[in-house]
Amino acid sequence: MFYLSTRGFEENLTSSQAIIKGICPDGGLYVPSEFPNISNELSNLIALDYSQLAFFILNKFLVDFTNDELNSCLVNSYECKFKKGCIAPIVNINENFFLELYHGPTLAFKDMALTIMPHLLKTSIDKNNLNKKVLILTATSGDTGKAALEGFKNINNVKIMVFFPEKGVSSIQKLQMRTQEGNNTYVVGINGNFDDAQNGVKDVFNDNEFNQKLNSKGYILSSANSINIGRLLPQIVYYFYSYTNLVKQGNINIFDKINFVVPTGNFGNILAGYYAKMMGLPINKLICASNDNNVLYDFFSTGIYNKNRKLKLTTSPSMDILISSNLERLLFEICNRDSKTLNTLINNLNNKGYYEISDDMKVKLDSFQSEYASIEEVKTTINKVFNNYNYLIDTHTAVAYCAYEKYKEKTNDNTKTVIVSTASPYKFSKDVLNSLLEMDDNDNEFEIIKTLSNITNTEIPESIKILKDKNVIHKDVYEKNNLKVSIENFLKV
Ligand SMILES: *Cc1c(COP(=O)(O)O)cnc(C)c1O
């Protein structure tokens, strides 16, 4: 097991080296050299708890980590940062299975990977005797930023900077980030959208001169975005975990196939599901759910990826993305790992803003289906699910559920289906509440939260309650082409 670049220009790395690098110097993404097949071991997995299952899966990929190293990473994440028995609960709502991935410290599914990834990185730095500090640069559409800040805060020899679109995140997301504590954290608002922030960060990674300057000051750059393989691998675990739980609860028989519906932005979450399928997890369809920024829906329907359109700001901001970075890893698989084909597609994307895949590649997309939900549909979905089942979902999960209903309507597919629930409704309280009742124009976030709790009779998560009394520490806003200046100011170099 080693890690290679999708674009084919780099030497192969060990897992710890790939985690340190984050993104390949040729602009590509690291991918594992193979997908270990676990079909024969599936029945042994039913009895495992989350950490044990994570050990089983990650051990196959992180082959240069010792058992002790991996175990210590798992203890510091899933054992410490989640309530016992509440890491990835699966809830049966009228035979729809909601996989709640938002019980971590920052209330979104990003915690599933970002509680462990800092420990994987720290271990990797130590293993490779790196005599440098690592500066993590993270572009965020709202949730990655906070989860990464929490995960990396106060970790020795690591500093973390987060860039978010000033006008593209919810007020709770913004407050969560701007109140971030820790002696190694810095949060910057960007005048631009998420793609501007992500492109800005990519440009910094590709700027050799700037990298050399940082190097001479003792820093190397890495990424906490899902372009880092250390983010992606831990996400494979909960696909297995939900499957084994459905077996345990008697909802399916072992080896039955199931579907997953995944609300998708950067294509990291659903790609982990695809990797699980490549490893032999019995998955029928992966249903890619988009919001109004439906580039991926178009891609799966036509084989054409076209980012030449205007980004819309929706009520599911964590999916307001036009360039889904991780799709490159899927393209790599469906072109039979032929970097030449892949580079042609990526060059077309960079130069013309679109590409079309070949018919052979289209055939290989048969694991996927896609649907999308508009802002209005998200609203009615939240309302309907709450009023019919007394179950409160957030805007992103509502995109997934609405997409699933459309899929079912079209296909009559009755395969048992897991709806991947990616955020707590309290992270997007204004839009959630707005779906349940006609609201006056109220901008007091904490009043909204209280009302939401009162009318739905649900508990306000502790980490939201305490936000109210926290100081805003990070107030800086930069222009989108000024990221380097903000970095120099933070590091004082
Ligand atoms: C990040 C995020 C998504 C999208 O996940 P990707 O891995 O970027 O596709 C969906 N919902 C929420 C709440 C998120 O934070």
PDB file of C-alpha atoms in Angstrom, residues 96 139 220 358:
ATOM      1  CA  ASN A  96     -35.844   5.635   6.397  1.00  0.00           C
ATOM      2  CA  ALA A 139     -10.765  26.949   2.908  1.00  0.00           C
ATOM      3  CA  ILE A 220       5.762  23.684   5.486  1.00  0.00           C
ATOM      4  CA  SER A 358     -15.905   9.375 -22.605  1.00  0.00           C
TER       5      SER A 358
END
